Amino acid sequence: MAEARQLREHVPAEVPEDTAPTPPVAPTIELGDLPGDATDNTVWSCAGNLTAVRSIRARVRGFLSGRGHAEGALDDAELAVSELATNALLHSRSGQTGGVMTLFLRSGTGRLRVAVADQGERDGVDGHSREDGEDYGRGRLIVDSCASRSGEYWSGATHVAWFEIDDPGTVGGE
């Protein structure tokens, strides 16, 4: 609930009349930056709003469970992706009106990788930047506690946050 309250405080409910809407451009993830022995992957772009976090969690669980990942790895992936998606909504243009974020899922033998790409720094002076200290910063701790490895990088104006979870018990999926 606190996340929903924070998001309502920092994302305008309506577009100001003096701004012309521009079509959203989905952020991309450079596939060359995702090493590994992937057996399967998927990319999905969605509108940057609160319902997107729920949809992203469901997509992560559905995709990875269909590829034979263990329940513990699914739980960790679901929690970690919730944090990354919420961070994208709170700290980037993806959380503003018309925003879009992209989810990348990769499943391989013994490992899974999840990345969330957002549209970079927020427009205007309202909201919080990624450097604000206030009530923020615990999300990275949560991601790091769930993941075997995690990180972030910039590709042009796109910010990508990712994590990997080692899952040695992975069995062949669909």
Coordinates of N, CA, C and O in Angstrom, one line a residue:
M1 N 0.8 -1.2 0.0 CA 0.0 0.0 0.0 C 0.8 1.3 0.0 O 0.5 2.2 -0.6
A2 N 2.0 1.2 0.7 CA 2.8 2.4 0.8 C 3.3 2.7 -0.6 O 3.4 3.9 -1.0
E3 N 3.6 1.7 -1.5 CA 4.1 1.9 -2.8 C 3.0 2.6 -3.6 O 3.3 3.6 -4.4
A4 N 1.8 2.2 -3.5 CA 0.7 2.8 -4.2 C 0.5 4.3 -3.8 O 0.3 5.1 -4.7
R5 N 0.6 4.5 -2.5 CA 0.5 5.9 -2.0 C 1.6 6.8 -2.6 O 1.4 7.9 -3.1
Q6 N 2.9 6.3 -2.5 CA 4.0 7.0 -3.1 C 3.8 7.3 -4.6 O 4.1 8.4 -5.0
L7 N 3.3 6.3 -5.3 CA 3.2 6.5 -6.7 C 2.1 7.5 -7.0 O 2.3 8.4 -7.9
R8 N 1.0 7.5 -6.3 CA -0.1 8.5 -6.5 C 0.5 9.9 -6.3 O 0.1 10.9 -6.9
E9 N 1.4 10.0 -5.3 CA 1.9 11.3 -4.9 C 2.8 11.9 -6.0 O 3.0 13.1 -6.1
H10 N 3.5 11.0 -6.7 CA 4.5 11.4 -7.6 C 4.2 11.3 -9.1 O 4.9 11.8 -9.9
V11 N 3.1 10.7 -9.4 CA 2.7 10.6 -10.8 C 1.4 11.3 -11.0 O 0.4 11.0 -10.4
P12 N 1.4 12.3 -11.9 CA 0.2 13.1 -12.1 C -1.0 12.2 -12.6 O -0.8 11.3 -13.4
A13 N -2.2 12.5 -12.1 CA -3.4 11.7 -12.5 C -3.8 12.1 -13.9 O -4.4 11.3 -14.7
E14 N -3.6 13.4 -14.3 CA -4.0 13.9 -15.6 C -2.8 14.6 -16.3 O -1.9 15.1 -15.6
V15 N -2.9 14.6 -17.6 CA -1.9 15.3 -18.3 C -2.2 16.8 -18.4 O -3.4 17.1 -18.7
P16 N -1.3 17.7 -18.1 CA -1.6 19.1 -18.2 C -2.1 19.5 -19.6 O -1.6 18.9 -20.6
E17 N -3.0 20.4 -19.7 CA -3.6 20.8 -20.9 C -2.6 21.3 -21.9 O -2.7 21.2 -23.1
D18 N -1.5 22.0 -21.4 CA -0.6 22.6 -22.3 C 0.5 21.7 -22.9 O 1.4 22.1 -23.6
T19 N 0.4 20.4 -22.6 CA 1.4 19.4 -23.1 C 0.7 18.5 -24.1 O -0.4 18.0 -23.9
A20 N 1.3 18.4 -25.3 CA 0.8 17.5 -26.3 C 1.3 16.1 -26.0 O 2.5 15.9 -25.8
P21 N 0.4 15.1 -26.1 CA 0.8 13.8 -25.8 C 1.7 13.3 -26.9 O 1.5 13.5 -28.1
T22 N 2.8 12.6 -26.6 CA 3.6 11.9 -27.5 C 3.5 10.4 -27.4 O 3.3 9.9 -26.3
P23 N 3.6 9.7 -28.5 CA 3.4 8.3 -28.4 C 4.6 7.7 -27.6 O 5.7 8.1 -27.8
P24 N 4.3 6.8 -26.6 CA 5.3 6.2 -25.9 C 6.2 5.3 -26.7 O 5.8 4.6 -27.6
V25 N 7.5 5.3 -26.4 CA 8.5 4.5 -27.1 C 9.0 3.5 -26.0 O 9.5 3.8 -25.0
A26 N 8.8 2.2 -26.3 CA 9.2 1.1 -25.4 C 10.7 1.1 -25.3 O 11.4 1.1 -26.3
P27 N 11.2 1.1 -24.0 CA 12.6 1.0 -23.9 C 13.1 -0.4 -24.4 O 12.3 -1.4 -24.3
T28 N 14.3 -0.5 -24.9 CA 14.8 -1.8 -25.4 C 15.9 -2.3 -24.5 O 16.6 -1.5 -23.8
I29 N 16.2 -3.5 -24.6 CA 17.2 -4.2 -23.8 C 18.2 -4.8 -24.9 O 17.8 -5.4 -25.8
E30 N 19.5 -4.4 -24.7 CA 20.4 -4.9 -25.7 C 20.7 -6.4 -25.4 O 21.2 -6.7 -24.3
L31 N 20.4 -7.3 -26.3 CA 20.5 -8.7 -26.0 C 21.9 -9.1 -25.9 O 22.2 -10.1 -25.2
G32 N 22.8 -8.4 -26.5 CA 24.3 -8.7 -26.4 C 24.8 -8.6 -25.0 O 25.8 -9.1 -24.7
D33 N 24.1 -7.8 -24.2 CA 24.5 -7.6 -22.8 C 24.0 -8.6 -21.9 O 24.2 -8.5 -20.7
L34 N 23.4 -9.7 -22.4 CA 22.8 -10.7 -21.5 C 23.5 -12.0 -21.9 O 22.9 -12.8 -22.6
P35 N 24.7 -12.3 -21.3 CA 25.4 -13.5 -21.6 C 24.7 -14.7 -21.0 O 23.9 -14.6 -20.1
G36 N 25.0 -15.9 -21.4 CA 24.5 -17.1 -20.8 C 24.1 -18.1 -21.8 O 24.1 -17.9 -23.0
D37 N 23.7 -19.3 -21.3 CA 23.3 -20.4 -22.1 C 21.8 -20.5 -22.2 O 21.1 -21.5 -21.9
A38 N 21.2 -19.4 -22.7 CA 19.7 -19.3 -22.7 C 19.1 -20.4 -23.5 O 19.6 -20.7 -24.6
T39 N 18.1 -21.1 -23.0 CA 17.3 -22.0 -23.8 C 16.0 -21.4 -24.3 O 15.4 -21.9 -25.2
D40 N 15.6 -20.4 -23.6 CA 14.3 -19.7 -24.0 C 14.3 -18.3 -23.4 O 14.9 -18.1 -22.3
N41 N 13.7 -17.4 -24.1 CA 13.6 -16.0 -23.6 C 12.3 -15.4 -24.2 O 11.8 -15.9 -25.2
T42 N 11.9 -14.3 -23.6 CA 10.7 -13.6 -24.0 C 10.9 -12.1 -23.7 O 11.6 -11.8 -22.7
V43 N 10.3 -11.2 -24.4 CA 10.4 -9.8 -24.2 C 8.9 -9.3 -24.2 O 8.1 -9.7 -25.1
W44 N 8.6 -8.5 -23.3 CA 7.2 -8.0 -23.2 C 7.2 -6.5 -22.7 O 7.9 -6.2 -21.7
S45 N 6.6 -5.6 -23.5 CA 6.5 -4.2 -23.1 C 5.1 -3.9 -22.6 O 4.1 -4.5 -23.0
C46 N 5.0 -3.1 -21.6 CA 3.7 -2.8 -21.0 C 3.6 -1.3 -20.5 O 4.6 -0.7 -20.4
A47 N 2.4 -0.8 -20.3 CA 2.2 0.5 -19.9 C 2.8 0.6 -18.5 O 2.7 -0.3 -17.7
G48 N 3.3 1.8 -18.2 CA 3.9 2.0 -16.8 C 2.9 2.5 -15.8 O 2.8 3.7 -15.6
N49 N 2.2 1.6 -15.3 CA 1.2 1.9 -14.2 C 1.2 0.8 -13.2 O 1.8 -0.2 -13.3
L50 N 0.5 1.1 -12.1 CA 0.5 0.1 -11.0 C 0.0 -1.3 -11.4 O 0.5 -2.3 -10.9
T51 N -1.0 -1.4 -12.3 CA -1.4 -2.7 -12.7 C -0.3 -3.5 -13.4 O -0.3 -4.7 -13.5
A52 N 0.6 -2.8 -14.0 CA 1.7 -3.4 -14.7 C 2.6 -4.3 -13.8 O 3.1 -5.3 -14.2
V53 N 2.8 -3.8 -12.5 CA 3.6 -4.6 -11.6 C 3.0 -6.0 -11.3 O 3.6 -7.0 -11.4
R54 N 1.7 -6.0 -11.1 CA 1.0 -7.3 -10.9 C 1.1 -8.1 -12.2 O 1.4 -9.4 -12.1
S55 N 0.9 -7.5 -13.4 CA 1.0 -8.3 -14.6 C 2.4 -8.8 -14.8 O 2.6 -10.0 -15.3
I56 N 3.4 -8.0 -14.5 CA 4.8 -8.4 -14.6 C 5.1 -9.6 -13.7 O 5.7 -10.6 -14.1
R57 N 4.7 -9.6 -12.5 CA 4.9 -10.7 -11.5 C 4.2 -12.0 -12.1 O 4.9 -13.0 -12.1
A58 N 3.0 -11.9 -12.6 CA 2.3 -13.0 -13.2 C 3.1 -13.6 -14.4 O 3.2 -14.8 -14.6
R59 N 3.6 -12.7 -15.2 CA 4.3 -13.1 -16.4 C 5.6 -13.8 -16.1 O 6.0 -14.8 -16.7
V60 N 6.3 -13.3 -15.1 CA 7.6 -13.9 -14.6 C 7.3 -15.3 -14.1 O 7.9 -16.3 -14.5
R61 N 6.3 -15.4 -13.2 CA 6.0 -16.7 -12.6 C 5.5 -17.7 -13.7 O 6.0 -18.9 -13.8
G62 N 4.6 -17.3 -14.6 CA 4.1 -18.2 -15.6 C 5.2 -18.6 -16.6 O 5.3 -19.8 -16.9
F63 N 6.0 -17.7 -17.0 CA 7.1 -18.1 -18.0 C 8.1 -19.0 -17.4 O 8.4 -20.0 -17.9
L64 N 8.6 -18.6 -16.2 CA 9.6 -19.4 -15.6 C 9.2 -20.8 -15.0 O 9.9 -21.8 -15.1
S65 N 7.9 -20.8 -14.5 CA 7.4 -22.1 -14.1 C 7.2 -23.1 -15.2 O 7.5 -24.3 -15.1
G66 N 6.9 -22.5 -16.4 CA 6.7 -23.4 -17.6 C 8.0 -23.9 -18.1 O 8.1 -24.8 -19.0
R67 N 9.1 -23.4 -17.6 CA 10.5 -23.8 -18.0 C 11.1 -24.7 -16.9 O 12.3 -24.9 -17.0
G68 N 10.4 -25.1 -15.9 CA 10.9 -26.0 -14.9 C 11.7 -25.4 -13.8 O 12.4 -26.2 -13.1
H69 N 11.6 -24.1 -13.5 CA 12.3 -23.6 -12.4 C 11.7 -23.9 -11.1 O 10.4 -24.0 -11.0
A70 N 12.5 -24.1 -10.0 CA 12.0 -24.4 -8.7 C 11.1 -23.4 -8.1 O 11.3 -22.2 -8.4
E71 N 10.3 -23.8 -7.2 CA 9.3 -22.8 -6.5 C 10.1 -21.7 -5.8 O 9.7 -20.6 -5.9
G72 N 11.2 -22.0 -5.1 CA 11.9 -21.0 -4.4 C 12.5 -20.0 -5.4 O 12.5 -18.8 -5.1
A73 N 13.0 -20.4 -6.5 CA 13.5 -19.5 -7.5 C 12.4 -18.6 -8.1 O 12.6 -17.4 -8.3
L74 N 11.2 -19.2 -8.3 CA 10.1 -18.4 -8.7 C 9.6 -17.3 -7.7 O 9.4 -16.2 -8.1
D75 N 9.6 -17.7 -6.5 CA 9.3 -16.7 -5.4 C 10.3 -15.6 -5.4 O 9.9 -14.4 -5.3
D76 N 11.6 -15.9 -5.4 CA 12.6 -14.9 -5.4 C 12.5 -14.0 -6.7 O 12.6 -12.8 -6.6
A77 N 12.3 -14.6 -7.8 CA 12.2 -13.8 -9.1 C 11.0 -12.9 -9.0 O 11.1 -11.7 -9.4
E78 N 9.9 -13.4 -8.5 CA 8.7 -12.6 -8.4 C 8.8 -11.4 -7.5 O 8.5 -10.3 -7.8
L79 N 9.5 -11.6 -6.4 CA 9.7 -10.5 -5.4 C 10.7 -9.5 -6.0 O 10.5 -8.3 -6.0
A80 N 11.8 -10.0 -6.6 CA 12.8 -9.1 -7.1 C 12.3 -8.3 -8.3 O 12.5 -7.1 -8.4
V81 N 11.5 -8.9 -9.2 CA 11.0 -8.1 -10.3 C 10.0 -7.1 -9.9 O 9.8 -6.0 -10.5
S82 N 9.2 -7.4 -8.8 CA 8.3 -6.4 -8.2 C 9.1 -5.2 -7.8 O 8.6 -4.0 -8.1
E83 N 10.2 -5.3 -7.2 CA 11.0 -4.2 -6.8 C 11.6 -3.4 -8.0 O 11.5 -2.2 -8.0
L84 N 12.1 -4.1 -9.0 CA 12.6 -3.4 -10.2 C 11.5 -2.7 -10.9 O 11.7 -1.5 -11.3
A85 N 10.4 -3.3 -11.1 CA 9.3 -2.6 -11.8 C 8.8 -1.4 -11.0 O 8.5 -0.3 -11.6
T86 N 8.6 -1.6 -9.7 CA 8.2 -0.4 -8.8 C 9.2 0.7 -8.9 O 8.8 1.9 -9.0
N87 N 10.5 0.4 -8.8 CA 11.5 1.4 -9.0 C 11.4 2.1 -10.3 O 11.6 3.3 -10.4
A88 N 11.2 1.4 -11.4 CA 11.0 2.0 -12.7 C 9.8 3.0 -12.7 O 9.9 4.1 -13.2
L89 N 8.7 2.6 -12.0 CA 7.6 3.5 -12.0 C 7.8 4.7 -11.1 O 7.4 5.8 -11.5
L90 N 8.5 4.6 -10.0 CA 8.7 5.7 -9.1 C 9.9 6.6 -9.6 O 9.8 7.8 -9.3
H91 N 10.8 6.1 -10.3 CA 12.1 6.9 -10.5 C 12.3 7.2 -12.0 O 13.4 7.8 -12.3
S92 N 11.5 6.8 -12.9 CA 11.7 7.1 -14.3 C 10.5 7.6 -15.1 O 9.4 7.6 -14.5
R93 N 10.7 8.0 -16.3 CA 9.6 8.5 -17.1 C 8.6 7.4 -17.4 O 7.5 7.6 -17.7
S94 N 9.0 6.1 -17.2 CA 8.1 5.0 -17.4 C 6.9 5.1 -16.5 O 5.8 4.6 -16.8
G95 N 7.1 5.7 -15.3 CA 6.0 5.9 -14.4 C 5.1 7.1 -14.6 O 4.1 7.3 -13.9
Q96 N 5.5 7.9 -15.5 CA 4.7 9.1 -15.8 C 3.6 8.8 -16.9 O 3.7 7.7 -17.5
T97 N 2.7 9.7 -17.1 CA 1.6 9.5 -18.0 C 2.2 9.1 -19.4 O 3.1 9.8 -19.9
G98 N 1.7 8.0 -19.9 CA 2.1 7.6 -21.2 C 3.4 6.7 -21.2 O 3.9 6.3 -22.2
G99 N 3.9 6.5 -20.0 CA 5.2 5.7 -19.9 C 5.0 4.3 -20.2 O 4.0 3.7 -20.1
V100 N 6.2 3.7 -20.6 CA 6.2 2.3 -21.0 C 7.5 1.7 -20.3 O 8.5 2.3 -20.2
M101 N 7.4 0.4 -19.9 CA 8.6 -0.3 -19.5 C 8.6 -1.7 -20.2 O 7.6 -2.2 -20.7
T102 N 9.8 -2.3 -20.3 CA 10.0 -3.5 -21.0 C 10.6 -4.6 -20.1 O 11.5 -4.3 -19.3
L103 N 10.0 -5.8 -20.1 CA 10.5 -6.9 -19.3 C 11.1 -7.9 -20.2 O 10.6 -8.2 -21.3
F104 N 12.3 -8.4 -19.8 CA 13.0 -9.4 -20.5 C 13.2 -10.6 -19.6 O 13.7 -10.4 -18.5
L105 N 12.9 -11.8 -20.0 CA 13.0 -13.0 -19.3 C 13.9 -14.0 -20.0 O 13.6 -14.2 -21.2
R106 N 14.8 -14.6 -19.4 CA 15.7 -15.6 -20.0 C 15.8 -16.8 -19.1 O 16.1 -16.6 -17.9
S107 N 15.5 -17.9 -19.6 CA 15.6 -19.2 -18.9 C 16.7 -20.1 -19.5 O 16.7 -20.3 -20.7
G108 N 17.6 -20.5 -18.7 CA 18.6 -21.4 -19.1 C 18.8 -22.6 -18.1 O 18.2 -22.6 -17.1
T109 N 19.6 -23.5 -18.5 CA 19.9 -24.6 -17.6 C 20.6 -24.1 -16.3 O 21.7 -23.6 -16.4
G110 N 19.9 -24.2 -15.2 CA 20.5 -23.9 -13.9 C 20.5 -22.4 -13.6 O 21.1 -21.9 -12.6
R111 N 19.9 -21.6 -14.4 CA 19.9 -20.1 -14.2 C 18.7 -19.4 -14.9 O 18.3 -19.9 -15.9
L112 N 18.3 -18.4 -14.3 CA 17.3 -17.5 -14.9 C 17.7 -16.1 -14.8 O 18.5 -15.7 -13.9
R113 N 17.3 -15.3 -15.8 CA 17.7 -13.8 -15.8 C 16.4 -13.0 -16.1 O 15.7 -13.4 -17.0
V114 N 16.3 -11.9 -15.3 CA 15.2 -11.0 -15.5 C 15.7 -9.6 -15.6 O 16.6 -9.2 -14.8
A115 N 15.2 -8.8 -16.6 CA 15.7 -7.4 -16.7 C 14.4 -6.6 -16.9 O 13.5 -7.0 -17.6
V116 N 14.4 -5.4 -16.3 CA 13.4 -4.4 -16.5 C 14.1 -3.1 -17.1 O 15.0 -2.6 -16.5
A117 N 13.6 -2.7 -18.3 CA 14.1 -1.5 -18.9 C 13.1 -0.4 -18.8 O 11.9 -0.6 -19.0
D118 N 13.5 0.8 -18.4 CA 12.6 1.9 -18.3 C 13.1 3.0 -19.2 O 14.2 2.9 -19.8
Q119 N 12.3 4.1 -19.2 CA 12.6 5.2 -20.1 C 13.5 6.3 -19.6 O 13.5 7.4 -20.0
G120 N 14.3 6.0 -18.5 CA 15.3 6.9 -18.0 C 14.7 8.0 -17.1 O 13.6 7.8 -16.6
E121 N 15.5 9.0 -16.8 CA 15.1 10.0 -15.8 C 13.8 10.6 -16.0 O 13.4 10.9 -17.2
R122 N 13.1 10.9 -14.9 CA 11.8 11.5 -15.0 C 11.9 12.9 -15.6 O 12.9 13.6 -15.5
D123 N 10.8 13.3 -16.3 CA 10.7 14.7 -16.8 C 10.3 15.6 -15.6 O 9.6 15.2 -14.7
G124 N 10.7 16.9 -15.7 CA 10.3 17.8 -14.7 C 11.0 17.7 -13.4 O 11.9 16.9 -13.2
V125 N 10.6 18.5 -12.4 CA 11.3 18.5 -11.1 C 10.6 17.7 -10.0 O 11.1 17.5 -9.0
D126 N 9.3 17.3 -10.3 CA 8.6 16.5 -9.3 C 9.1 15.1 -9.2 O 9.6 14.6 -10.2
G127 N 8.8 14.5 -8.1 CA 9.2 13.1 -8.0 C 10.5 12.9 -7.4 O 11.2 13.9 -7.0
H128 N 11.0 11.7 -7.3 CA 12.3 11.4 -6.7 C 13.2 10.9 -7.8 O 12.9 10.2 -8.6
S129 N 14.5 11.3 -7.6 CA 15.5 10.7 -8.5 C 16.0 9.4 -7.9 O 15.7 9.1 -6.8
R130 N 16.8 8.7 -8.7 CA 17.4 7.5 -8.2 C 18.4 7.7 -7.1 O 18.7 6.8 -6.3
E131 N 18.8 9.0 -6.9 CA 19.8 9.3 -5.9 C 19.2 9.8 -4.6 O 19.9 9.9 -3.6
D132 N 17.9 10.0 -4.6 CA 17.3 10.5 -3.3 C 17.5 9.4 -2.2 O 17.4 8.3 -2.5
G133 N 17.7 9.9 -1.0 CA 17.9 9.0 0.1 C 16.6 8.7 0.8 O 16.3 7.5 1.1
E134 N 15.9 9.6 1.1 CA 14.6 9.6 1.9 C 14.2 8.2 2.3 O 14.8 7.5 3.0
D135 N 13.0 7.8 1.9 CA 12.4 6.6 2.2 C 12.7 5.5 1.2 O 12.0 4.5 1.1
Y136 N 13.7 5.7 0.4 CA 13.9 4.8 -0.7 C 15.3 4.1 -0.4 O 16.0 4.4 0.5
G137 N 15.6 3.1 -1.3 CA 16.8 2.4 -1.2 C 16.8 1.0 -0.7 O 17.7 0.2 -0.9
R138 N 15.7 0.6 -0.1 CA 15.6 -0.8 0.4 C 15.3 -1.8 -0.8 O 15.6 -3.0 -0.6
G139 N 14.8 -1.3 -1.9 CA 14.5 -2.2 -3.0 C 15.7 -3.0 -3.5 O 15.7 -4.2 -3.8
R140 N 16.8 -2.3 -3.6 CA 18.1 -2.9 -4.1 C 18.5 -4.0 -3.1 O 19.0 -5.0 -3.5
L141 N 18.3 -3.7 -1.8 CA 18.7 -4.8 -0.8 C 17.8 -6.0 -1.0 O 18.3 -7.1 -0.8
I142 N 16.5 -5.8 -1.3 CA 15.6 -6.9 -1.5 C 16.1 -7.7 -2.7 O 16.2 -8.9 -2.7
V143 N 16.3 -7.0 -3.8 CA 16.8 -7.6 -5.0 C 18.1 -8.4 -4.8 O 18.2 -9.6 -5.2
D144 N 19.0 -7.8 -4.1 CA 20.3 -8.5 -3.9 C 20.1 -9.7 -3.0 O 20.9 -10.7 -3.1
S145 N 19.2 -9.7 -2.0 CA 19.0 -10.8 -1.2 C 18.3 -12.0 -1.9 O 18.4 -13.1 -1.5
C146 N 17.5 -11.7 -3.0 CA 16.8 -12.7 -3.8 C 17.7 -13.3 -4.9 O 17.5 -14.4 -5.3
A147 N 18.6 -12.5 -5.4 CA 19.4 -12.8 -6.6 C 20.8 -13.3 -6.3 O 21.4 -13.0 -5.3
S148 N 21.3 -14.1 -7.2 CA 22.7 -14.5 -7.2 C 23.6 -13.4 -7.7 O 24.7 -13.3 -7.2
R149 N 23.1 -12.7 -8.7 CA 23.8 -11.5 -9.2 C 22.8 -10.5 -9.6 O 21.7 -10.8 -10.0
S150 N 23.2 -9.2 -9.6 CA 22.3 -8.2 -10.1 C 23.1 -7.0 -10.5 O 24.3 -6.9 -10.2
G151 N 22.5 -6.1 -11.2 CA 23.2 -4.9 -11.7 C 22.3 -4.0 -12.5 O 21.1 -4.2 -12.5
E152 N 22.9 -3.0 -13.0 CA 22.1 -2.0 -13.9 C 23.1 -1.4 -14.8 O 24.3 -1.4 -14.6
Y153 N 22.5 -0.9 -15.9 CA 23.3 -0.2 -16.9 C 22.4 0.7 -17.7 O 21.2 0.6 -17.6
W154 N 23.1 1.7 -18.4 CA 22.4 2.6 -19.2 C 22.7 2.3 -20.7 O 23.9 2.0 -21.0
S155 N 21.7 2.4 -21.6 CA 21.9 2.2 -23.0 C 21.2 3.4 -23.6 O 20.0 3.4 -23.8
G156 N 22.0 4.5 -23.9 CA 21.4 5.7 -24.3 C 20.5 6.3 -23.2 O 21.0 6.4 -22.1
A157 N 19.2 6.6 -23.5 CA 18.3 7.1 -22.5 C 17.6 6.0 -21.7 O 16.8 6.3 -20.9
T158 N 17.9 4.8 -22.0 CA 17.2 3.6 -21.4 C 18.0 3.1 -20.2 O 19.2 2.9 -20.3
H159 N 17.3 3.0 -19.1 CA 18.0 2.4 -17.9 C 17.5 0.9 -17.8 O 16.3 0.7 -17.9
V160 N 18.4 0.0 -17.6 CA 18.1 -1.4 -17.4 C 18.6 -1.9 -16.1 O 19.8 -1.8 -15.8
A161 N 17.7 -2.5 -15.3 CA 18.1 -3.1 -14.0 C 17.8 -4.6 -14.2 O 16.8 -5.0 -14.8
W162 N 18.7 -5.5 -13.8 CA 18.6 -6.9 -14.0 C 19.1 -7.7 -12.8 O 19.7 -7.2 -11.9
F163 N 18.7 -8.9 -12.8 CA 19.2 -9.9 -11.8 C 19.2 -11.3 -12.4 O 18.5 -11.6 -13.4
E164 N 20.0 -12.1 -11.8 CA 20.1 -13.5 -12.2 C 19.9 -14.4 -10.9 O 20.3 -13.9 -9.8
I165 N 19.3 -15.5 -11.0 CA 19.1 -16.4 -9.9 C 19.6 -17.8 -10.4 O 19.2 -18.3 -11.4
D166 N 20.6 -18.3 -9.7 CA 21.1 -19.7 -10.0 C 20.0 -20.6 -9.5 O 19.5 -20.5 -8.4
D167 N 19.6 -21.6 -10.3 CA 18.6 -22.6 -10.0 C 19.1 -23.9 -10.5 O 18.6 -24.4 -11.6
P168 N 20.0 -24.6 -9.8 CA 20.6 -25.8 -10.3 C 19.6 -26.9 -10.4 O 19.9 -27.9 -11.2
G169 N 18.5 -26.9 -9.8 CA 17.5 -27.9 -9.9 C 16.5 -27.8 -11.1 O 15.6 -28.5 -11.2
T170 N 16.8 -26.8 -12.0 CA 16.0 -26.6 -13.2 C 15.8 -27.9 -13.9 O 16.7 -28.6 -14.3
V171 N 14.5 -28.2 -14.2 CA 14.2 -29.3 -15.1 C 13.7 -28.8 -16.4 O 13.2 -27.7 -16.5
G172 N 13.8 -29.6 -17.4 CA 13.3 -29.2 -18.7 C 11.8 -28.8 -18.7 O 11.0 -29.5 -18.2
G173 N 11.5 -27.6 -19.3 CA 10.2 -27.1 -19.4 C 9.5 -27.5 -20.7 O 9.9 -28.5 -21.3
E174 N 8.5 -26.7 -21.0 CA 7.6 -27.0 -22.2 C 8.5 -27.0 -23.5 O 9.4 -26.3 -23.7

